[in-house]
Each structure stands twice: as structure tokens, then as C-alpha cells.
Coordinates of C-alpha atoms and ligand atoms in Angstrom, one line a residue:
M26 CA -12.0 18.3 2.5
E27 CA -9.8 19.2 5.4
T28 CA -8.9 16.6 8.2
R29 CA -6.1 16.2 10.7
V30 CA -4.4 14.1 8.1
T31 CA -4.5 16.7 5.3
K32 CA -3.1 19.2 7.7
L33 CA -0.4 16.8 9.1
L34 CA 0.8 16.0 5.6
G35 CA 0.2 19.4 3.9
I36 CA -2.0 17.8 1.1
E37 CA -5.3 19.0 -0.3
K38 CA -7.2 15.8 -0.4
P39 CA -7.3 12.9 2.2
I40 CA -6.4 10.2 -0.3
I41 CA -3.1 8.3 0.0
Q42 CA -1.7 5.9 -2.5
G43 CA -0.5 2.6 -1.1
G44 CA 3.2 1.9 -1.1
M45 CA 2.9 -1.2 -3.2
A46 CA 5.9 -3.3 -3.9
W47 CA 7.2 -3.0 -7.6
V48 CA 4.0 -0.9 -8.4
A49 CA 4.5 2.3 -6.4
E50 CA 7.3 3.8 -8.4
Y51 CA 8.0 7.5 -9.2
H52 CA 5.6 8.1 -12.1
L53 CA 2.7 6.9 -10.0
A54 CA 3.7 8.5 -6.8
A55 CA 4.3 11.9 -8.4
A56 CA 1.0 11.7 -10.3
V57 CA -0.9 11.1 -7.1
S58 CA 0.9 13.9 -5.3
E59 CA 0.3 16.3 -8.3
A60 CA -3.4 15.4 -8.1
G61 CA -3.5 16.6 -4.5
G62 CA -3.2 13.3 -2.7
L63 CA -0.2 11.7 -1.1
G64 CA 1.9 9.6 -3.5
L65 CA 4.2 7.0 -2.0
L66 CA 7.3 5.3 -3.3
G67 CA 7.2 1.6 -2.2
A68 CA 10.7 0.6 -1.3
A69 CA 9.8 -3.1 -1.0
S70 CA 13.0 -5.0 -1.3
A71 CA 14.9 -2.4 -3.4
D72 CA 18.3 -1.4 -2.2
Y73 CA 19.7 2.0 -1.1
N74 CA 20.9 3.1 -4.6
V75 CA 17.7 2.1 -6.5
M76 CA 15.6 3.9 -4.0
K77 CA 17.8 7.0 -4.0
D78 CA 17.3 7.1 -7.8
Y79 CA 13.5 6.7 -7.4
I80 CA 13.4 9.5 -4.9
R81 CA 15.5 11.9 -7.0
K82 CA 13.2 11.1 -10.0
A83 CA 10.0 11.7 -8.0
K84 CA 11.5 15.1 -6.8
E85 CA 12.0 16.1 -10.5
L86 CA 8.3 15.2 -11.3
T87 CA 6.6 17.0 -8.4
K88 CA 7.3 19.7 -5.9
K89 CA 4.4 18.5 -3.7
P90 CA 4.9 16.2 -0.8
F91 CA 5.3 12.5 -1.3
G92 CA 6.3 9.7 1.0
V93 CA 8.3 6.5 1.1
N94 CA 6.9 3.1 2.3
V95 CA 9.5 1.1 4.1
M96 CA 8.8 -2.7 3.9
L97 CA 10.2 -3.9 7.2
M98 CA 10.9 -7.5 6.0
S99 CA 13.3 -6.2 3.4
P100 CA 17.0 -7.0 4.0
H101 CA 17.6 -3.3 3.0
A102 CA 15.2 -1.8 5.6
D103 CA 18.0 -0.3 7.7
D104 CA 19.5 1.4 4.7
I105 CA 16.2 2.7 3.4
A106 CA 15.3 4.0 6.9
R107 CA 18.5 6.1 6.8
L108 CA 18.0 7.2 3.2
V109 CA 14.7 8.8 3.9
V110 CA 16.3 11.0 6.5
E111 CA 19.2 11.9 4.2
E112 CA 16.8 12.7 1.3
D113 CA 14.6 14.9 3.6
I114 CA 11.5 12.8 2.9
K115 CA 8.6 14.3 4.8
V116 CA 6.4 11.2 5.3
V117 CA 7.2 7.6 5.9
T118 CA 4.8 4.7 6.1
T119 CA 5.9 1.2 7.1
G120 CA 4.5 -2.3 6.4
A121 CA 4.8 -5.9 7.3
G122 CA 6.3 -5.4 10.7
N123 CA 7.0 -3.1 13.7
P124 CA 9.1 0.0 12.9
E125 CA 9.9 1.1 16.5
K126 CA 13.7 0.8 16.1
Y127 CA 13.6 3.6 13.5
M128 CA 11.1 5.9 15.2
E129 CA 13.5 8.0 17.2
M130 CA 15.8 8.6 14.2
W131 CA 12.8 9.6 12.1
K132 CA 11.1 11.8 14.8
N133 CA 14.4 13.6 15.4
A134 CA 14.7 14.3 11.7
G135 CA 11.2 15.7 11.6
V136 CA 9.8 12.9 9.4
K137 CA 6.1 12.2 9.8
V138 CA 5.8 8.5 10.7
I139 CA 2.7 6.6 9.7
P140 CA 3.0 2.8 10.5
V141 CA 0.5 0.5 8.7
V142 CA -1.1 -1.7 11.4
A143 CA -3.5 -4.6 11.3
S144 CA -4.3 -4.7 15.0
T145 CA -5.2 -2.3 17.8
A146 CA -2.3 -3.6 19.8
L147 CA 0.3 -2.4 17.3
A148 CA -1.7 0.8 16.8
K149 CA -1.4 1.7 20.5
R150 CA 2.2 0.7 20.6
M151 CA 3.0 2.9 17.6
E152 CA 1.2 5.8 19.3
R153 CA 3.3 5.4 22.4
Y154 CA 6.5 5.4 20.2
G155 CA 5.4 8.8 18.7
A156 CA 3.7 7.8 15.5
D157 CA 1.9 10.8 13.9
A158 CA -1.0 8.7 12.5
V159 CA -1.6 5.1 11.6
V160 CA -3.0 3.3 8.6
A161 CA -5.5 0.6 9.8
E162 CA -5.3 -1.9 7.0
G163 CA -8.0 -4.7 6.7
M164 CA -7.5 -8.1 5.1
E165 CA -9.4 -7.0 2.0
S166 CA -6.1 -5.5 0.9
G167 CA -3.8 -7.0 -1.7
G168 CA -0.4 -8.2 -0.7
H169 CA 0.7 -9.0 2.8
I170 CA -2.4 -8.8 5.1
G171 CA -3.5 -9.2 8.7
E172 CA -6.5 -11.2 10.0
I173 CA -9.3 -8.7 10.5
S174 CA -11.6 -6.8 8.0
T175 CA -11.5 -3.1 7.5
M176 CA -15.1 -2.7 8.7
A177 CA -14.2 -4.2 12.1
L178 CA -10.6 -2.9 12.4
V179 CA -11.0 0.8 11.7
P180 CA -13.5 1.7 14.5
Q181 CA -11.6 -0.4 17.0
V182 CA -8.3 1.4 16.1
V183 CA -10.1 4.8 16.2
D184 CA -11.2 4.0 19.7
A185 CA -7.8 2.7 20.8
V186 CA -5.7 5.7 19.8
E187 CA -5.9 9.5 19.8
I188 CA -3.8 10.1 16.7
P189 CA -5.6 10.2 13.3
V190 CA -6.5 6.9 11.6
I191 CA -6.3 6.3 7.8
A192 CA -8.4 3.4 6.6
A193 CA -7.1 0.9 4.0
G194 CA -8.3 -2.3 2.6
G195 CA -11.4 -2.8 0.4
I196 CA -11.7 0.9 -0.5
G197 CA -12.1 1.4 -4.2
D198 CA -14.5 4.3 -4.7
G199 CA -16.3 7.1 -3.0
R200 CA -18.8 4.8 -1.3
G201 CA -15.9 3.0 0.4
M202 CA -14.3 6.3 1.3
A203 CA -17.5 7.7 2.8
A204 CA -18.0 4.4 4.8
A205 CA -14.4 4.7 6.1
F206 CA -15.1 8.2 7.3
M207 CA -18.3 7.0 9.0
L208 CA -16.1 4.6 10.9
G209 CA -13.9 7.4 12.1
A210 CA -11.1 7.5 9.6
E211 CA -9.7 10.9 8.5
A212 CA -8.2 9.7 5.2
V213 CA -8.1 6.6 3.1
Q214 CA -5.3 4.7 1.5
M215 CA -6.1 3.0 -1.8
G216 CA -3.8 0.6 -3.6
T217 CA -5.5 -1.6 -6.2
R218 CA -7.5 1.3 -7.8
F219 CA -4.2 3.0 -8.5
V220 CA -2.6 -0.1 -10.0
I221 CA -4.6 0.4 -13.2
A222 CA -4.1 4.2 -13.3
E223 CA -2.8 5.5 -16.7
E224 CA 0.4 6.7 -14.9
S225 CA 1.0 3.2 -13.4
Q226 CA 3.9 1.5 -15.1
V227 CA 2.5 -2.0 -14.4
H228 CA 2.4 -4.4 -17.4
D229 CA -0.9 -4.3 -19.4
N230 CA -1.5 -8.0 -18.7
Y231 CA -1.5 -7.3 -15.0
K232 CA -3.9 -4.3 -15.5
D233 CA -6.2 -6.4 -17.7
M234 CA -6.3 -9.2 -15.2
L235 CA -7.4 -6.8 -12.5
M236 CA -10.0 -5.3 -14.8
K237 CA -11.4 -8.7 -15.6
A238 CA -11.4 -10.0 -12.0
K239 CA -14.6 -10.7 -10.2
D240 CA -15.4 -10.2 -6.5
I241 CA -14.2 -13.7 -5.4
D242 CA -11.2 -14.0 -7.7
S243 CA -8.5 -13.3 -5.0
V244 CA -7.1 -16.0 -2.7
V245 CA -4.7 -15.8 0.2
T246 CA -1.5 -17.8 -0.1
G247 CA 1.0 -18.4 2.7
R248 CA -1.3 -18.7 5.7
S249 CA 0.7 -21.7 6.8
T250 CA 4.0 -19.9 6.5
G251 CA 2.9 -16.9 8.6
H252 CA 3.1 -14.6 5.5
P253 CA -0.4 -14.4 4.2
I254 CA -0.5 -12.7 0.8
R255 CA -3.7 -11.8 -1.1
V256 CA -3.3 -12.3 -4.9
I257 CA -5.5 -12.9 -7.9
R258 CA -6.0 -16.7 -8.4
N259 CA -3.9 -18.2 -11.3
Q260 CA -1.8 -21.2 -12.1
M261 CA 0.8 -20.2 -9.5
T262 CA -1.7 -19.9 -6.7
R263 CA -3.4 -23.2 -7.5
Q264 CA -0.1 -24.9 -7.3
Y265 CA 0.9 -23.0 -4.2
L266 CA -2.3 -23.7 -2.3
K267 CA -2.1 -27.4 -3.3
M268 CA 1.5 -27.7 -2.0
E269 CA 0.6 -25.7 1.1
Q270 CA -2.3 -28.1 1.8
E271 CA 0.1 -31.0 1.4
G272 CA 2.4 -29.5 4.0
A273 CA 5.2 -28.3 1.7
S274 CA 8.2 -26.7 3.4
L275 CA 8.8 -23.0 3.5
E276 CA 11.7 -23.5 1.1
E277 CA 9.6 -25.4 -1.4
L278 CA 6.9 -22.8 -1.3
E279 CA 9.4 -19.9 -1.7
T280 CA 10.7 -21.3 -5.0
L281 CA 7.2 -20.6 -6.4
T282 CA 7.0 -17.0 -5.1
L283 CA 10.6 -15.8 -5.3
G284 CA 10.5 -13.0 -7.7
A285 CA 6.9 -13.8 -8.6
L286 CA 5.6 -10.3 -8.1
R287 CA 8.3 -8.8 -10.4
K288 CA 7.5 -11.4 -13.0
A289 CA 3.9 -10.3 -13.1
V290 CA 4.4 -6.6 -12.8
K291 CA 7.4 -6.2 -15.1
E292 CA 7.1 -9.1 -17.5
G293 CA 3.4 -9.5 -17.6
D294 CA 3.5 -13.2 -16.7
V295 CA 0.2 -13.3 -14.9
K296 CA 0.1 -17.2 -15.1
N297 CA 3.2 -18.0 -13.0
G298 CA 3.6 -14.6 -11.4
S299 CA 2.1 -13.1 -8.3
V300 CA -0.7 -10.8 -9.1
M301 CA -1.2 -9.0 -5.8
A302 CA -4.5 -7.1 -5.6
G303 CA -7.3 -6.3 -3.1
Q304 CA -10.8 -7.6 -3.0
I305 CA -12.1 -4.4 -4.8
A306 CA -10.5 -5.6 -8.0
G307 CA -14.0 -6.7 -9.1
M308 CA -15.2 -3.1 -9.0
L309 CA -12.5 -1.8 -11.4
K310 CA -14.1 -0.7 -14.6
K311 CA -12.0 1.9 -16.5
R312 CA -8.5 3.2 -16.9
Q313 CA -8.2 6.7 -15.6
T314 CA -5.5 9.1 -14.7
C315 CA -4.6 9.6 -11.0
Q316 CA -6.3 13.0 -11.1
E317 CA -9.5 11.5 -12.5
I318 CA -9.5 8.7 -9.9
I319 CA -8.9 11.1 -7.0
D320 CA -11.5 13.6 -8.1
E321 CA -14.1 11.0 -8.8
V322 CA -13.6 9.2 -5.5
L323 CA -13.6 12.5 -3.5
L324 CA -16.7 13.9 -5.3
E325 CA -18.7 10.8 -4.7
A326 CA -17.6 10.5 -1.0
E327 CA -18.5 14.2 -0.4
K328 CA -21.9 13.8 -2.0
L329 CA -22.7 10.8 0.2
M330 CA -21.4 12.4 3.4
K331 CA -23.7 15.4 2.8
L332 CA -26.8 13.3 2.5
Ligands
TUI408 O1 2.9 -4.5 4.1 C1 1.8 -4.6 3.6 N1 1.6 -5.1 2.4 C2 2.5 -5.7 1.6 S1 4.2 -5.8 1.9 C3 4.4 -6.7 0.5 S2 6.0 -7.2 0.0 C4 6.1 -8.8 0.5 N2 6.1 -9.7 -0.3 C5 6.2 -11.0 0.0 C6 6.2 -11.4 1.4 C7 6.1 -10.4 2.3 C8 6.0 -9.0 1.9 C9 3.3 -6.9 -0.1 N3 2.2 -6.3 0.5 N4 0.8 -4.0 4.2 C10 0.9 -3.5 5.5 C11 0.7 -4.5 6.5 N5 1.4 -4.7 7.6 N6 -0.3 -5.4 6.5 C12 -0.2 -6.2 7.6 C13 0.9 -5.7 8.3 C14 1.4 -6.1 9.6 C15 1.2 -7.4 10.0 C16 1.8 -7.8 11.2 C17 2.2 -5.2 10.3 C18 2.7 -5.6 11.5 C19 2.5 -6.9 12.0 O2 3.0 -7.3 13.1 C20 4.2 -6.8 13.6 C21 4.4 -7.0 15.0 O3 5.6 -7.1 15.4 O4 3.4 -7.0 15.7

């Protein structure tokens, strides 16, 4: 399936793996790229040296293109922005902010820049600053989210910009991919479905929790702090939401979440940790390799689009 996005990125299949904090490491990213999609290394709050090591390891595992996601709220964002240029990374996506201060440097270095946006306003601004495409991410996604659903956001972003639009949020199978294409998207980005991939290094407790999750098992914490995060409901979210309702301070709330994602992903503490996942977690049924996921999603989408 060829689109402006596959041509832009030099990939075979219009499926991108989300740059998920702690989850999107080199085994996963390389497996997605090897399977014909675009794998991403999620920099999250990792520092320069950790990311450099990740990039080098991904390069050993695949000769195909892969990208780096720069999390703009990270204290190391400036260093990571420079690192991707030094390491000759071909594609950068950004999240949780506005990347315009890096755009000129990236464009001059020939890096393809794909900001993740949650509004038409930021999409238009990114196009003006020279973005090559945008990911329009709806609030069905896991992790840090915007306010509007994928179904409503994607067509409005498609109308607002000329550059290609990649849909994200709530896409977990070929039906979601076909629907996104009907809305005008030219590729999809999936995160949650890849969390449970065989190549994903996430703790088994985390994967099991996603496999057991039902449609309404995610909640959004941090609406009051301005950092809304979608996670699977657990002991930590119950306490967080209670404290949030009682008007707890940002500092008090942060003690609950600090390092909470790492605790869940690495240590498998899915009670006190932060189990970020999108609303499609309820659709996850089986563990598959990245190749199997990509082939199955694409085949189903192609069948539906030919109806
Ligand atoms: O970035 C994400 N998802 C993430 S980042 C993350 S790590 C984290 N952990 C705890 C607290 C904060 C971050 C986990 N999940 N998705 C992309 C995304 N970007 N979704 C929404 C946005 C966004 C929202 C507002 C982008 C820009 C924006 O406004 C910027 C502006 O200046 O207008």
C-alpha cells in the first residue's frame, strides 16, 4: 500500500509504531522496521548517552529506516534534538509540546519532521514551520493526551493542512486502520497493540494487564494539573483521582507518579505503577510478533478498503 507517507519515509507499509516512553526501545523499534513499518525509539526522559546507546543498538538490528520520538517535556529534549542530527536519524516525531525551536536545525540536516498534534491549530503551525507530515493523535491514546477524539480530529486536521496526516489513537486493528484512511489519513500510528508484541521488552505483568483489560478500564489522571495521562485503572489511579478530586497540589500528586511508568514497565508493579495504554486495550487478544501484527492489520484494512 503506497501513500505519501510510505514514500516520504522510504517504508513498505503505512504503519508507524508509537514512540512510547520506556516501551519503545531498540528491540521493538527494529522489529517494526524490519517488518516493513516505521519503528520509533521513544526518548521520553532518557539522557543523551542512554539514547545514543539505544540508537547504536537499533542500527545493529536493522538497516531499514527507524525514527526517534523526542518528548518535549523532557529536561534532555535539547540534547536529544542534537543527538538525532549527529546520528543521522532520518525521521523524528515529537510529543507533548511544540517543537518549533528545533525545526530549522532538523530541516537543515535533512531530517524528516513529524510532530504529534492534538489540534488543528498546532497542525497548521507545524506545517508553516516546515513539518513533513503530522500525526493527529486523538484522546483514545494511552499516555499524554489532548482533548478531542480521533474520529473528530483526523478529518479536521486533514482539511487544515496540505501535508500528509497520520492517524493515531484508538487504532488497534485493520478496521481502525481502514476507518482512519476513510477520514483522510495516509498512515496510522499504533502504540498499545505493539506493547504486547513478542519483541516488546515490557514486563509480563504489564502485558497481562493489557490483555485482560476491558473497553472501559482506562482512566485519565492529571486533568487538573494540565497533564492528562490515560492509564489502566489500578490502586495508583484510584488514589490519584481521589487526591485530585480533593484538590491535592501538583507536588503531592507527583509523588504518586514519579517513576511510576518505569515501575510498571520494568518491575512489573502494575498495582502502584502507571500502566499507560489506549482505549483499544480491550481488543487485544493474542501475543504476536511485530511482523504478524503488521501483516494482519494491513491485510484486514486492505480487504475492507476494497469492499
Ligand atoms: O506525547 C504523547 N504521549 C505521551 S508523552 C508521555 S511521557 C510523559 N509522562 C508523564 C507526563 C508527561 C509526559 C506519555 N505519553 N503524545 C503526543 C501528544 N502530544 N499528545 C498530545 C500532545 C500535545 C498536547 C499539547 C502536543 C502539543 C500540545 O500543545 C503544545 C502547544 O504549545 O500548543
